[in-house]
mmCIF file of C-alpha atoms in Angstrom:
data_model
loop_
_atom_site.group_PDB
_atom_site.id
_atom_site.type_symbol
_atom_site.label_atom_id
_atom_site.label_comp_id
_atom_site.label_asym_id
_atom_site.label_seq_id
_atom_site.Cartn_x
_atom_site.Cartn_y
_atom_site.Cartn_z
ATOM 1 C CA MET H 24 -21.690 18.248 24.144
ATOM 2 C CA PHE H 25 -20.724 20.354 26.704
ATOM 3 C CA GLU H 26 -23.663 23.132 27.065
ATOM 4 C CA GLY H 27 -24.803 21.373 30.396
ATOM 5 C CA ASP H 28 -27.617 21.332 32.341
ATOM 6 C CA ASP H 29 -28.385 24.248 34.629
ATOM 7 C CA ALA H 30 -30.298 21.805 36.722
ATOM 8 C CA GLN H 31 -27.544 19.544 37.581
ATOM 9 C CA GLY H 32 -25.481 22.400 38.510
ATOM 10 C CA TRP H 33 -22.285 22.123 36.385
ATOM 11 C CA VAL H 34 -19.442 24.573 36.644
ATOM 12 C CA ARG H 35 -18.919 26.484 33.146
ATOM 13 C CA LEU H 36 -15.682 26.574 31.803
ATOM 14 C CA PRO H 37 -14.215 27.893 28.364
ATOM 15 C CA LEU H 38 -13.365 24.822 25.714
ATOM 16 C CA ILE H 39 -10.207 24.256 24.965
ATOM 17 C CA PRO H 40 -9.491 22.510 21.574
ATOM 18 C CA THR H 41 -6.877 19.442 22.775
ATOM 19 C CA ILE H 42 -5.203 16.917 20.981
ATOM 20 C CA VAL H 43 -6.345 13.435 22.482
ATOM 21 C CA ILE H 44 -3.505 10.586 21.841
ATOM 22 C CA GLY H 45 -4.483 6.786 22.305
ATOM 23 C CA ASP H 46 -1.623 4.337 23.506
ATOM 24 C CA THR H 47 1.849 5.009 21.594
ATOM 25 C CA HIS H 48 3.909 2.498 23.308
ATOM 26 C CA ALA H 49 7.551 4.300 22.924
ATOM 27 C CA ASP H 50 6.955 5.215 19.321
ATOM 28 C CA LEU H 51 8.152 8.889 19.737
ATOM 29 C CA ASP H 52 7.821 9.476 16.196
ATOM 30 C CA THR H 53 4.278 8.660 15.822
ATOM 31 C CA TYR H 54 3.285 10.522 18.656
ATOM 32 C CA ARG H 55 5.009 13.996 17.123
ATOM 33 C CA ALA H 56 3.411 12.946 13.838
ATOM 34 C CA LEU H 57 -0.180 13.025 15.221
ATOM 35 C CA ILE H 58 0.577 16.506 17.367
ATOM 36 C CA ASP H 59 1.886 17.682 14.249
ATOM 37 C CA ARG H 60 -0.931 16.623 11.716
ATOM 38 C CA GLU H 61 -3.610 17.945 14.137
ATOM 39 C CA GLU H 62 -1.526 21.240 14.717
ATOM 40 C CA ALA H 63 -1.669 21.665 10.969
ATOM 41 C CA ARG H 64 -5.202 20.530 10.642
ATOM 42 C CA PHE H 65 -6.196 23.417 13.236
ATOM 43 C CA GLY H 66 -3.829 25.837 12.181
ATOM 44 C CA GLY H 67 -1.552 26.459 15.169
ATOM 45 C CA PRO H 68 -0.470 25.255 18.689
ATOM 46 C CA LEU H 69 -2.674 22.910 20.560
ATOM 47 C CA PRO H 70 -1.918 21.134 23.668
ATOM 48 C CA SER H 71 -2.675 17.503 23.943
ATOM 49 C CA ILE H 72 -3.187 14.341 26.217
ATOM 50 C CA HIS H 73 -1.874 11.329 25.932
ATOM 51 C CA VAL H 74 -3.881 8.653 27.981
ATOM 52 C CA GLY H 75 -1.145 6.232 28.591
ATOM 53 C CA ASP H 76 1.111 4.092 27.861
ATOM 54 C CA TYR H 77 3.742 6.580 26.572
ATOM 55 C CA GLY H 78 6.615 4.382 26.810
ATOM 56 C CA PHE H 79 8.618 5.403 29.741
ATOM 57 C CA GLY H 80 10.649 2.575 30.847
ATOM 58 C CA HIS H 81 10.768 1.152 26.708
ATOM 59 C CA PHE H 82 12.483 4.526 25.586
ATOM 60 C CA SER H 83 16.308 4.238 25.091
ATOM 61 C CA PRO H 84 18.364 6.854 26.940
ATOM 62 C CA ARG H 85 18.934 9.126 24.101
ATOM 63 C CA GLU H 86 14.710 8.917 23.985
ATOM 64 C CA GLU H 87 14.031 9.472 27.489
ATOM 65 C CA ARG H 88 15.841 12.543 27.027
ATOM 66 C CA GLU H 89 14.438 13.835 24.221
ATOM 67 C CA VAL H 90 11.230 13.374 25.823
ATOM 68 C CA GLN H 91 12.174 15.274 29.134
ATOM 69 C CA GLN H 92 13.356 18.260 26.649
ATOM 70 C CA PHE H 93 10.403 18.087 24.450
ATOM 71 C CA HIS H 94 8.003 18.805 27.388
ATOM 72 C CA ARG H 95 10.193 20.881 29.073
ATOM 73 C CA ARG H 96 10.083 23.288 26.151
ATOM 74 C CA HIS H 97 6.243 22.183 25.620
ATOM 75 C CA PRO H 98 4.509 22.133 28.731
ATOM 76 C CA ARG H 99 0.595 22.043 26.979
ATOM 77 C CA HIS H 100 1.412 18.487 26.167
ATOM 78 C CA ARG H 101 0.626 16.616 29.313
ATOM 79 C CA PHE H 102 0.068 12.638 29.693
ATOM 80 C CA LEU H 103 -1.248 9.891 32.148
ATOM 81 C CA ARG H 104 0.162 6.757 33.246
ATOM 82 C CA GLY H 105 -0.547 3.304 31.437
ATOM 83 C CA ASN H 106 0.492 -0.122 32.528
ATOM 84 C CA HIS H 107 3.017 0.250 30.048
ATOM 85 C CA ASP H 108 4.777 3.063 31.934
ATOM 86 C CA ALA H 109 7.002 2.497 34.672
ATOM 87 C CA PRO H 110 5.440 4.319 37.621
ATOM 88 C CA SER H 111 9.063 4.837 39.210
ATOM 89 C CA LEU H 112 10.389 7.012 36.153
ATOM 90 C CA ILE H 113 7.228 8.478 34.994
ATOM 91 C CA HIS H 114 6.251 10.542 38.074
ATOM 92 C CA ALA H 115 9.268 12.455 38.321
ATOM 93 C CA ALA H 116 8.519 13.697 34.557
ATOM 94 C CA PRO H 117 7.787 16.962 33.265
ATOM 95 C CA GLY H 118 4.474 16.821 31.669
ATOM 96 C CA PHE H 119 2.812 13.902 33.634
ATOM 97 C CA LEU H 120 -0.600 14.177 35.115
ATOM 98 C CA PRO H 121 -1.026 11.903 38.116
ATOM 99 C CA ASP H 122 -3.877 9.716 39.534
ATOM 100 C CA GLY H 123 -6.377 12.484 40.669
ATOM 101 C CA ALA H 124 -5.010 15.445 38.752
ATOM 102 C CA VAL H 125 -7.983 17.935 38.238
ATOM 103 C CA SER H 126 -7.551 20.659 35.623
ATOM 104 C CA GLY H 127 -10.514 22.579 35.197
ATOM 105 C CA SER H 128 -13.857 20.688 34.989
ATOM 106 C CA VAL H 129 -11.406 17.327 33.696
ATOM 107 C CA LEU H 130 -10.570 14.251 36.061
ATOM 108 C CA PHE H 131 -7.324 11.965 34.974
ATOM 109 C CA LEU H 132 -6.857 9.157 36.100
ATOM 110 C CA GLY H 133 -3.952 6.520 35.187
ATOM 111 C CA GLY H 134 -2.971 3.053 36.059
ATOM 112 C CA ALA H 135 -4.076 -0.568 34.450
ATOM 113 C CA ASP H 136 -3.217 -4.155 34.983
ATOM 114 C CA GLY H 137 -0.944 -6.215 32.992
ATOM 115 C CA GLY H 138 2.467 -4.382 33.716
ATOM 116 C CA LEU H 139 5.384 -5.764 32.549
ATOM 117 C CA LEU H 140 8.149 -3.793 34.291
ATOM 118 C CA GLY H 141 8.093 -5.651 36.940
ATOM 119 C CA GLU H 142 6.467 -2.818 39.122
ATOM 120 C CA ASP H 143 2.431 -3.388 40.087
ATOM 121 C CA THR H 144 0.933 -0.269 37.381
ATOM 122 C CA GLU H 145 -2.405 -0.711 38.816
ATOM 123 C CA ILE H 146 -3.886 2.303 40.784
ATOM 124 C CA THR H 147 -2.837 1.916 44.433
ATOM 125 C CA ALA H 148 -5.426 0.898 47.147
ATOM 126 C CA ARG H 149 -4.389 3.641 49.232
ATOM 127 C CA ALA H 150 -4.583 6.316 46.242
ATOM 128 C CA ALA H 151 -7.980 5.063 45.036
ATOM 129 C CA ASP H 152 -9.418 5.473 48.832
ATOM 130 C CA HIS H 153 -8.326 8.830 48.876
ATOM 131 C CA ILE H 154 -9.452 9.756 45.598
ATOM 132 C CA LEU H 155 -13.031 8.231 46.255
ATOM 133 C CA SER H 156 -13.225 10.241 49.803
ATOM 134 C CA GLN H 157 -12.612 13.125 47.609
ATOM 135 C CA LEU H 158 -15.030 13.171 45.002
ATOM 136 C CA ASP H 159 -18.549 14.853 46.471
ATOM 137 C CA LYS H 160 -15.761 17.783 46.677
ATOM 138 C CA VAL H 161 -15.672 18.125 43.186
ATOM 139 C CA LYS H 162 -19.578 16.628 41.816
ATOM 140 C CA THR H 163 -20.381 19.999 40.246
ATOM 141 C CA GLN H 164 -16.925 20.571 38.726
ATOM 142 C CA ILE H 165 -16.323 16.911 36.904
ATOM 143 C CA ARG H 166 -17.448 17.262 33.548
ATOM 144 C CA VAL H 167 -15.214 14.635 31.950
ATOM 145 C CA VAL H 168 -12.767 11.922 32.925
ATOM 146 C CA ILE H 169 -9.878 10.692 31.174
ATOM 147 C CA SER H 170 -8.084 7.474 32.015
ATOM 148 C CA HIS H 171 -5.986 4.840 31.003
ATOM 149 C CA ASP H 172 -8.618 1.696 31.367
ATOM 150 C CA ALA H 173 -12.171 2.077 31.546
ATOM 151 C CA PRO H 174 -14.634 1.019 34.435
ATOM 152 C CA GLN H 175 -15.368 -2.635 34.355
ATOM 153 C CA PHE H 176 -18.986 -2.405 33.167
ATOM 154 C CA VAL H 177 -17.476 -0.433 30.428
ATOM 155 C CA ALA H 178 -14.814 -2.935 29.801
ATOM 156 C CA GLN H 179 -17.469 -5.762 29.684
ATOM 157 C CA ALA H 180 -19.172 -4.035 26.624
ATOM 158 C CA LEU H 181 -15.981 -3.042 24.764
ATOM 159 C CA HIS H 182 -14.777 -6.652 25.154
ATOM 160 C CA ALA H 183 -18.145 -8.170 23.643
ATOM 161 C CA ASP H 184 -18.049 -5.855 20.804
ATOM 162 C CA MET H 185 -14.473 -6.111 19.327
ATOM 163 C CA SER H 186 -13.995 -8.588 16.650
ATOM 164 C CA SER H 187 -11.912 -11.362 17.664
ATOM 165 C CA ASP H 188 -9.026 -10.393 14.738
ATOM 166 C CA ARG H 189 -9.091 -7.128 16.833
ATOM 167 C CA ALA H 190 -8.586 -8.231 19.900
ATOM 168 C CA VAL H 191 -5.435 -7.782 22.160
ATOM 169 C CA PRO H 192 -4.088 -10.671 22.685
ATOM 170 C CA GLY H 193 -4.132 -11.838 26.202
ATOM 171 C CA LEU H 194 -6.003 -9.237 27.605
ATOM 172 C CA GLU H 195 -8.868 -11.090 29.907
ATOM 173 C CA ILE H 196 -11.849 -9.354 31.070
ATOM 174 C CA ARG H 197 -11.412 -10.306 34.615
ATOM 175 C CA PRO H 198 -12.041 -7.840 37.570
ATOM 176 C CA THR H 199 -9.268 -5.851 38.615
ATOM 177 C CA ARG H 200 -8.517 -3.075 41.211
ATOM 178 C CA THR H 201 -7.849 -0.313 38.989
ATOM 179 C CA ARG H 202 -11.574 -0.929 36.891
ATOM 180 C CA ALA H 203 -13.484 -1.633 40.069
ATOM 181 C CA PHE H 204 -12.161 1.847 41.334
ATOM 182 C CA LEU H 205 -13.320 3.481 37.866
ATOM 183 C CA ALA H 206 -16.134 1.909 38.120
ATOM 184 C CA GLU H 207 -17.167 3.599 41.518
ATOM 185 C CA VAL H 208 -15.401 6.835 40.085
ATOM 186 C CA ALA H 209 -18.167 6.502 37.502
ATOM 187 C CA GLN H 210 -20.987 6.005 39.705
ATOM 188 C CA ILE H 211 -20.146 8.850 41.702
ATOM 189 C CA LEU H 212 -19.450 11.448 39.157
ATOM 190 C CA ALA H 213 -21.692 10.293 36.285
ATOM 191 C CA PRO H 214 -19.457 12.839 34.013
ATOM 192 C CA GLN H 215 -20.634 13.756 30.311
ATOM 193 C CA LEU H 216 -17.707 12.451 28.953
ATOM 194 C CA TRP H 217 -15.118 9.499 29.568
ATOM 195 C CA MET H 218 -12.352 9.035 27.176
ATOM 196 C CA PHE H 219 -9.576 6.226 27.808
ATOM 197 C CA GLY H 220 -7.674 3.727 26.266
ATOM 198 C CA HIS H 221 -5.573 0.932 27.067
ATOM 199 C CA TRP H 222 -7.595 -1.638 24.477
ATOM 200 C CA HIS H 223 -6.232 -0.486 21.623
ATOM 201 C CA HIS H 224 -9.844 -0.157 19.668
ATOM 202 C CA GLY H 225 -11.693 2.618 18.684
ATOM 203 C CA TRP H 226 -15.023 2.267 20.372
ATOM 204 C CA GLU H 227 -17.805 4.350 21.747
ATOM 205 C CA ALA H 228 -21.295 3.586 23.964
ATOM 206 C CA GLN H 229 -23.448 5.726 26.054
ATOM 207 C CA PHE H 230 -23.923 4.566 29.408
ATOM 208 C CA ASP H 231 -26.958 6.448 31.388
ATOM 209 C CA ASP H 232 -25.799 10.374 31.414
ATOM 210 C CA THR H 233 -21.675 9.357 30.052
ATOM 211 C CA HIS H 234 -20.401 8.638 26.917
ATOM 212 C CA PHE H 235 -17.819 6.247 26.758
ATOM 213 C CA ARG H 236 -14.902 7.046 24.075
ATOM 214 C CA ALA H 237 -12.260 4.401 23.877
ATOM 215 C CA LEU H 238 -9.445 5.571 22.046
ATOM 216 C CA GLY H 239 -7.650 3.266 18.999
ATOM 217 C CA TYR H 240 -3.891 2.411 19.446
ATOM 218 C CA GLN H 241 -1.918 5.470 17.990
ATOM 219 C CA GLU H 242 -5.272 7.217 17.344
ATOM 220 C CA GLY H 243 -4.758 10.913 17.739
ATOM 221 C CA PHE H 244 -7.846 13.845 17.244
ATOM 222 C CA VAL H 245 -9.181 17.005 18.530
ATOM 223 C CA VAL H 246 -12.175 17.100 21.127
ATOM 224 C CA PRO H 247 -12.794 20.718 23.122
ATOM 225 C CA LEU H 248 -12.259 20.101 26.832
ATOM 226 C CA PRO H 249 -13.096 22.349 29.990
ATOM 227 C CA TRP H 250 -9.513 22.741 31.412
ATOM 228 C CA ASP H 251 -6.363 24.587 31.426
ATOM 229 C CA PRO H 252 -2.955 22.390 30.576
ATOM 230 C CA LYS H 253 -1.030 24.645 32.648
ATOM 231 C CA VAL H 254 -3.188 24.626 36.055
ATOM 232 C CA THR H 255 -3.612 21.141 37.736
ATOM 233 C CA GLN H 256 -4.532 20.192 41.287
ATOM 234 C CA ILE H 257 -4.313 16.970 42.697
ATOM 235 C CA LEU H 258 -7.248 15.170 44.873
#
């Protein structure tokens, strides 16, 4: 997938086998079991990216300490912010990838509507405007986007394909600030791969030059990514 086309001017970077993990909603046992399973299959340690709804704000005090200790001991494991992660708690957590973080050729964008923590869990208008203003500078660098929610047009297609028994209860397909922002990102960057969670439904589709992959609830798998888990910059 990432051989690239020289005509597009892609920046070439080594591909790192990486575990990508869907929403786990404060289920630490499942989160760690997914990492253990994929590392056992691979035969050694792997970095990981959790696409959000990790559970910040829902952990018990003991679990929160365990999470902090785990990510300090294992900095290769990173995570985004979902709508079931409290922004006031997650920003200072070790391993957190803030909105607009870039590592290698991967851009990370968290947030979604529907937060249940009394906080605004969408990307802020200020952050969205700033990130959009910086995208031309990294257009030939970014080949992969990983977000919590999907661009509006992708969310509409996914929702149409979801059977009624798998649909997320109460999750409407109305436009949101975050999905509108992500649609603008998709139009500007046209990355080769875009992965996201939020919808609790494994799904994939091709739109023009971009392959979109939704992670199911508590799904995990390994994908080679052009990034370095130890090195990030913020747009």
